mmCIF file with all atom_site columns, C-alpha atoms in Angstrom:
data_model
loop_
_atom_site.group_PDB
_atom_site.id
_atom_site.type_symbol
_atom_site.label_atom_id
_atom_site.label_alt_id
_atom_site.label_comp_id
_atom_site.label_asym_id
_atom_site.label_entity_id
_atom_site.label_seq_id
_atom_site.pdbx_PDB_ins_code
_atom_site.Cartn_x
_atom_site.Cartn_y
_atom_site.Cartn_z
_atom_site.occupancy
_atom_site.B_iso_or_equiv
_atom_site.pdbx_formal_charge
_atom_site.auth_seq_id
_atom_site.auth_comp_id
_atom_site.auth_asym_id
_atom_site.auth_atom_id
_atom_site.pdbx_PDB_model_num
ATOM 1   C CA . UNK A 1 1   ? 154.963 35.684  179.006 1.00 49.00 ? 229 UNK A CA 1
ATOM 2   C CA . UNK A 1 2   ? 157.312 36.873  176.258 1.00 52.00 ? 230 UNK A CA 1
ATOM 3   C CA . UNK A 1 3   ? 161.066 37.293  176.404 1.00 50.00 ? 231 UNK A CA 1
ATOM 4   C CA . UNK A 1 4   ? 160.521 41.063  176.399 1.00 51.00 ? 232 UNK A CA 1
ATOM 5   C CA . UNK A 1 5   ? 158.507 40.807  179.579 1.00 50.00 ? 233 UNK A CA 1
ATOM 6   C CA . UNK A 1 6   ? 161.139 38.632  181.256 1.00 58.00 ? 234 UNK A CA 1
ATOM 7   C CA . UNK A 1 7   ? 164.353 40.525  180.594 1.00 59.00 ? 235 UNK A CA 1
ATOM 8   C CA . UNK A 1 8   ? 163.306 43.767  178.920 1.00 61.00 ? 236 UNK A CA 1
ATOM 9   C CA . UNK A 1 9   ? 165.079 42.967  175.636 1.00 66.00 ? 237 UNK A CA 1
ATOM 10  C CA . UNK A 1 10  ? 163.558 42.651  172.203 1.00 66.00 ? 238 UNK A CA 1
ATOM 11  C CA . UNK A 1 11  ? 162.136 39.220  171.382 1.00 70.00 ? 239 UNK A CA 1
ATOM 12  C CA . UNK A 1 12  ? 164.496 36.929  169.505 1.00 74.00 ? 240 UNK A CA 1
ATOM 13  C CA . UNK A 1 13  ? 163.590 35.740  166.057 1.00 80.00 ? 241 UNK A CA 1
ATOM 14  C CA . UNK A 1 14  ? 163.422 32.076  165.073 1.00 85.00 ? 242 UNK A CA 1
ATOM 15  C CA . UNK A 1 15  ? 166.129 31.165  162.545 1.00 83.00 ? 243 UNK A CA 1
ATOM 16  C CA . UNK A 1 16  ? 165.291 29.196  159.432 1.00 85.00 ? 244 UNK A CA 1
ATOM 17  C CA . UNK A 1 17  ? 166.544 25.687  158.699 1.00 87.00 ? 245 UNK A CA 1
ATOM 18  C CA . UNK A 1 18  ? 168.924 27.089  156.084 1.00 88.00 ? 246 UNK A CA 1
ATOM 19  C CA . UNK A 1 19  ? 170.423 29.445  158.654 1.00 87.00 ? 247 UNK A CA 1
ATOM 20  C CA . UNK A 1 20  ? 170.992 26.521  161.034 1.00 86.00 ? 248 UNK A CA 1
ATOM 21  C CA . UNK A 1 21  ? 172.797 24.596  158.296 1.00 90.00 ? 249 UNK A CA 1
ATOM 22  C CA . UNK A 1 22  ? 174.881 27.669  157.446 1.00 91.00 ? 250 UNK A CA 1
ATOM 23  C CA . UNK A 1 23  ? 175.901 28.193  161.064 1.00 89.00 ? 251 UNK A CA 1
ATOM 24  C CA . UNK A 1 24  ? 176.662 24.501  161.498 1.00 90.00 ? 252 UNK A CA 1
ATOM 25  C CA . UNK A 1 25  ? 179.127 24.740  158.601 1.00 92.00 ? 253 UNK A CA 1
ATOM 26  C CA . UNK A 1 26  ? 180.732 27.929  159.939 1.00 92.00 ? 254 UNK A CA 1
ATOM 27  C CA . UNK A 1 27  ? 184.306 27.962  161.294 1.00 93.00 ? 255 UNK A CA 1
ATOM 28  C CA . UNK A 1 28  ? 183.058 29.244  164.678 1.00 94.00 ? 256 UNK A CA 1
ATOM 29  C CA . UNK A 1 29  ? 180.738 26.276  165.117 1.00 93.00 ? 257 UNK A CA 1
ATOM 30  C CA . UNK A 1 30  ? 183.400 23.836  163.928 1.00 95.00 ? 258 UNK A CA 1
ATOM 31  C CA . UNK A 1 31  ? 185.826 25.276  166.492 1.00 96.00 ? 259 UNK A CA 1
ATOM 32  C CA . UNK A 1 32  ? 183.206 24.949  169.237 1.00 96.00 ? 260 UNK A CA 1
ATOM 33  C CA . UNK A 1 33  ? 182.553 21.325  168.309 1.00 96.00 ? 261 UNK A CA 1
ATOM 34  C CA . UNK A 1 34  ? 186.285 20.541  168.108 1.00 96.00 ? 262 UNK A CA 1
ATOM 35  C CA . UNK A 1 35  ? 186.951 22.063  171.523 1.00 96.00 ? 263 UNK A CA 1
ATOM 36  C CA . UNK A 1 36  ? 184.150 19.997  173.026 1.00 96.00 ? 264 UNK A CA 1
ATOM 37  C CA . UNK A 1 37  ? 185.442 16.818  171.418 1.00 97.00 ? 265 UNK A CA 1
ATOM 38  C CA . UNK A 1 38  ? 189.049 17.494  172.498 1.00 97.00 ? 266 UNK A CA 1
ATOM 39  C CA . UNK A 1 39  ? 187.841 17.547  176.095 1.00 97.00 ? 267 UNK A CA 1
ATOM 40  C CA . UNK A 1 40  ? 185.095 14.918  176.115 1.00 97.00 ? 268 UNK A CA 1
ATOM 41  C CA . UNK A 1 41  ? 186.710 12.066  174.173 1.00 97.00 ? 269 UNK A CA 1
ATOM 42  C CA . UNK A 1 42  ? 190.001 11.877  176.110 1.00 97.00 ? 270 UNK A CA 1
ATOM 43  C CA . UNK A 1 43  ? 188.220 12.364  179.445 1.00 96.00 ? 271 UNK A CA 1
ATOM 44  C CA . UNK A 1 44  ? 185.747 9.603   178.594 1.00 96.00 ? 272 UNK A CA 1
ATOM 45  C CA . UNK A 1 45  ? 188.532 7.240   177.523 1.00 97.00 ? 273 UNK A CA 1
ATOM 46  C CA . UNK A 1 46  ? 190.482 7.994   180.703 1.00 96.00 ? 274 UNK A CA 1
ATOM 47  C CA . UNK A 1 47  ? 187.490 7.366   182.939 1.00 96.00 ? 275 UNK A CA 1
ATOM 48  C CA . UNK A 1 48  ? 186.507 4.154   181.147 1.00 97.00 ? 276 UNK A CA 1
ATOM 49  C CA . UNK A 1 49  ? 190.078 2.885   181.454 1.00 97.00 ? 277 UNK A CA 1
ATOM 50  C CA . UNK A 1 50  ? 190.079 3.727   185.169 1.00 97.00 ? 278 UNK A CA 1
ATOM 51  C CA . UNK A 1 51  ? 186.698 2.005   185.641 1.00 97.00 ? 279 UNK A CA 1
ATOM 52  C CA . UNK A 1 52  ? 187.719 -1.069  183.630 1.00 97.00 ? 280 UNK A CA 1
ATOM 53  C CA . UNK A 1 53  ? 190.921 -1.336  185.675 1.00 97.00 ? 281 UNK A CA 1
ATOM 54  C CA . UNK A 1 54  ? 188.890 -1.265  188.883 1.00 97.00 ? 282 UNK A CA 1
ATOM 55  C CA . UNK A 1 55  ? 186.511 -3.980  187.622 1.00 97.00 ? 283 UNK A CA 1
ATOM 56  C CA . UNK A 1 56  ? 189.370 -6.185  186.407 1.00 97.00 ? 284 UNK A CA 1
ATOM 57  C CA . UNK A 1 57  ? 191.245 -5.789  189.673 1.00 97.00 ? 285 UNK A CA 1
ATOM 58  C CA . UNK A 1 58  ? 188.071 -6.713  191.543 1.00 95.00 ? 286 UNK A CA 1
ATOM 59  C CA . UNK A 1 59  ? 187.575 -9.778  189.370 1.00 96.00 ? 287 UNK A CA 1
ATOM 60  C CA . UNK A 1 60  ? 191.153 -11.069 189.116 1.00 97.00 ? 288 UNK A CA 1
ATOM 61  C CA . UNK A 1 61  ? 193.282 -9.505  191.870 1.00 96.00 ? 289 UNK A CA 1
ATOM 62  C CA . UNK A 1 62  ? 191.385 -10.531 194.994 1.00 95.00 ? 290 UNK A CA 1
ATOM 63  C CA . UNK A 1 63  ? 194.463 -10.585 197.212 1.00 96.00 ? 291 UNK A CA 1
ATOM 64  C CA . UNK A 1 64  ? 195.538 -7.108  196.109 1.00 96.00 ? 292 UNK A CA 1
ATOM 65  C CA . UNK A 1 65  ? 192.042 -5.654  196.548 1.00 96.00 ? 293 UNK A CA 1
ATOM 66  C CA . UNK A 1 66  ? 191.761 -7.276  199.994 1.00 96.00 ? 294 UNK A CA 1
ATOM 67  C CA . UNK A 1 67  ? 195.026 -5.739  201.198 1.00 96.00 ? 295 UNK A CA 1
ATOM 68  C CA . UNK A 1 68  ? 194.273 -3.877  204.424 1.00 96.00 ? 296 UNK A CA 1
ATOM 69  C CA . UNK A 1 69  ? 195.315 -0.246  204.442 1.00 95.00 ? 297 UNK A CA 1
ATOM 70  C CA . UNK A 1 70  ? 194.161 0.576   207.964 1.00 94.00 ? 298 UNK A CA 1
ATOM 71  C CA . UNK A 1 71  ? 191.544 -0.981  210.230 1.00 92.00 ? 299 UNK A CA 1
ATOM 72  C CA . UNK A 1 72  ? 188.888 -2.665  208.108 1.00 94.00 ? 300 UNK A CA 1
ATOM 73  C CA . UNK A 1 73  ? 189.633 -0.408  205.127 1.00 96.00 ? 301 UNK A CA 1
ATOM 74  C CA . UNK A 1 74  ? 191.176 -2.245  202.189 1.00 96.00 ? 302 UNK A CA 1
ATOM 75  C CA . UNK A 1 75  ? 192.510 -1.249  198.764 1.00 97.00 ? 303 UNK A CA 1
ATOM 76  C CA . UNK A 1 76  ? 189.280 -2.311  197.010 1.00 96.00 ? 304 UNK A CA 1
ATOM 77  C CA . UNK A 1 77  ? 187.178 -0.008  199.166 1.00 97.00 ? 305 UNK A CA 1
ATOM 78  C CA . UNK A 1 78  ? 189.517 2.920   198.586 1.00 97.00 ? 306 UNK A CA 1
ATOM 79  C CA . UNK A 1 79  ? 189.558 2.356   194.822 1.00 97.00 ? 307 UNK A CA 1
ATOM 80  C CA . UNK A 1 80  ? 185.757 2.047   194.829 1.00 96.00 ? 308 UNK A CA 1
ATOM 81  C CA . UNK A 1 81  ? 185.415 5.345   196.668 1.00 97.00 ? 309 UNK A CA 1
ATOM 82  C CA . UNK A 1 82  ? 187.939 6.762   194.216 1.00 97.00 ? 310 UNK A CA 1
ATOM 83  C CA . UNK A 1 83  ? 185.420 6.035   191.455 1.00 96.00 ? 311 UNK A CA 1
ATOM 84  C CA . UNK A 1 84  ? 182.975 8.445   193.079 1.00 96.00 ? 312 UNK A CA 1
ATOM 85  C CA . UNK A 1 85  ? 185.652 11.055  193.692 1.00 97.00 ? 313 UNK A CA 1
ATOM 86  C CA . UNK A 1 86  ? 186.838 10.864  190.093 1.00 96.00 ? 314 UNK A CA 1
ATOM 87  C CA . UNK A 1 87  ? 183.262 11.204  188.800 1.00 96.00 ? 315 UNK A CA 1
ATOM 88  C CA . UNK A 1 88  ? 182.762 14.405  190.785 1.00 97.00 ? 316 UNK A CA 1
ATOM 89  C CA . UNK A 1 89  ? 186.203 15.679  189.747 1.00 97.00 ? 317 UNK A CA 1
ATOM 90  C CA . UNK A 1 90  ? 185.474 15.081  186.055 1.00 97.00 ? 318 UNK A CA 1
ATOM 91  C CA . UNK A 1 91  ? 182.128 16.830  186.426 1.00 97.00 ? 319 UNK A CA 1
ATOM 92  C CA . UNK A 1 92  ? 183.786 19.822  188.083 1.00 97.00 ? 320 UNK A CA 1
ATOM 93  C CA . UNK A 1 93  ? 186.455 19.957  185.375 1.00 97.00 ? 321 UNK A CA 1
ATOM 94  C CA . UNK A 1 94  ? 183.827 19.831  182.647 1.00 97.00 ? 322 UNK A CA 1
ATOM 95  C CA . UNK A 1 95  ? 181.752 22.612  184.226 1.00 98.00 ? 323 UNK A CA 1
ATOM 96  C CA . UNK A 1 96  ? 184.845 24.784  184.529 1.00 98.00 ? 324 UNK A CA 1
ATOM 97  C CA . UNK A 1 97  ? 185.850 23.998  180.938 1.00 97.00 ? 325 UNK A CA 1
ATOM 98  C CA . UNK A 1 98  ? 182.345 24.664  179.612 1.00 97.00 ? 326 UNK A CA 1
ATOM 99  C CA . UNK A 1 99  ? 182.051 27.962  181.479 1.00 97.00 ? 327 UNK A CA 1
ATOM 100 C CA . UNK A 1 100 ? 185.415 29.179  180.184 1.00 97.00 ? 328 UNK A CA 1
ATOM 101 C CA . UNK A 1 101 ? 185.616 27.707  176.687 1.00 95.00 ? 329 UNK A CA 1
ATOM 102 C CA . UNK A 1 102 ? 182.267 26.499  175.400 1.00 96.00 ? 330 UNK A CA 1
ATOM 103 C CA . UNK A 1 103 ? 179.557 28.755  176.795 1.00 96.00 ? 331 UNK A CA 1
ATOM 104 C CA . UNK A 1 104 ? 180.987 32.069  175.537 1.00 95.00 ? 332 UNK A CA 1
ATOM 105 C CA . UNK A 1 105 ? 181.442 30.642  172.033 1.00 95.00 ? 333 UNK A CA 1
ATOM 106 C CA . UNK A 1 106 ? 178.007 29.022  172.018 1.00 94.00 ? 334 UNK A CA 1
ATOM 107 C CA . UNK A 1 107 ? 176.396 32.262  173.200 1.00 94.00 ? 335 UNK A CA 1
ATOM 108 C CA . UNK A 1 108 ? 178.127 34.228  170.458 1.00 93.00 ? 336 UNK A CA 1
ATOM 109 C CA . UNK A 1 109 ? 176.923 31.756  167.828 1.00 92.00 ? 337 UNK A CA 1
ATOM 110 C CA . UNK A 1 110 ? 173.397 31.803  169.251 1.00 91.00 ? 338 UNK A CA 1
ATOM 111 C CA . UNK A 1 111 ? 173.293 35.604  169.349 1.00 90.00 ? 339 UNK A CA 1
ATOM 112 C CA . UNK A 1 112 ? 174.542 35.756  165.784 1.00 88.00 ? 340 UNK A CA 1
ATOM 113 C CA . UNK A 1 113 ? 171.941 33.214  164.650 1.00 88.00 ? 341 UNK A CA 1
ATOM 114 C CA . UNK A 1 114 ? 168.977 34.646  166.531 1.00 86.00 ? 342 UNK A CA 1
ATOM 115 C CA . UNK A 1 115 ? 170.007 38.202  165.777 1.00 79.00 ? 343 UNK A CA 1
ATOM 116 C CA . UNK A 1 116 ? 169.798 37.511  162.071 1.00 55.00 ? 344 UNK A CA 1
ATOM 117 C CA . UNK A 1 117 ? 173.490 37.902  161.237 1.00 52.00 ? 345 UNK A CA 1
ATOM 118 C CA . UNK A 1 118 ? 174.188 34.284  160.359 1.00 47.00 ? 346 UNK A CA 1
#
């Protein structure tokens, strides 16, 4: 089944290797890559710091981690559950960021490349 049969549009052409290199050097692509890096690198560093802190507290601060908050729930359990919550929160933030910032720019670059206007 061709792309014309799927969405009714004209089939897209396959860009050459030279066109890929040209687009990769373009200011639009550089901006896209920089925006991605400005989000991903700090978020990764923040999460790794948070995870390392949790591991170090678990290894060296037994009394603190065993502090009861309520019932049989202690600080260590809450921080451990916080790891899951923060993972989902980071994922949600990235999806929102990608939908707003990255996807429109990537689509424009792709359309330019596949449309033959690179």
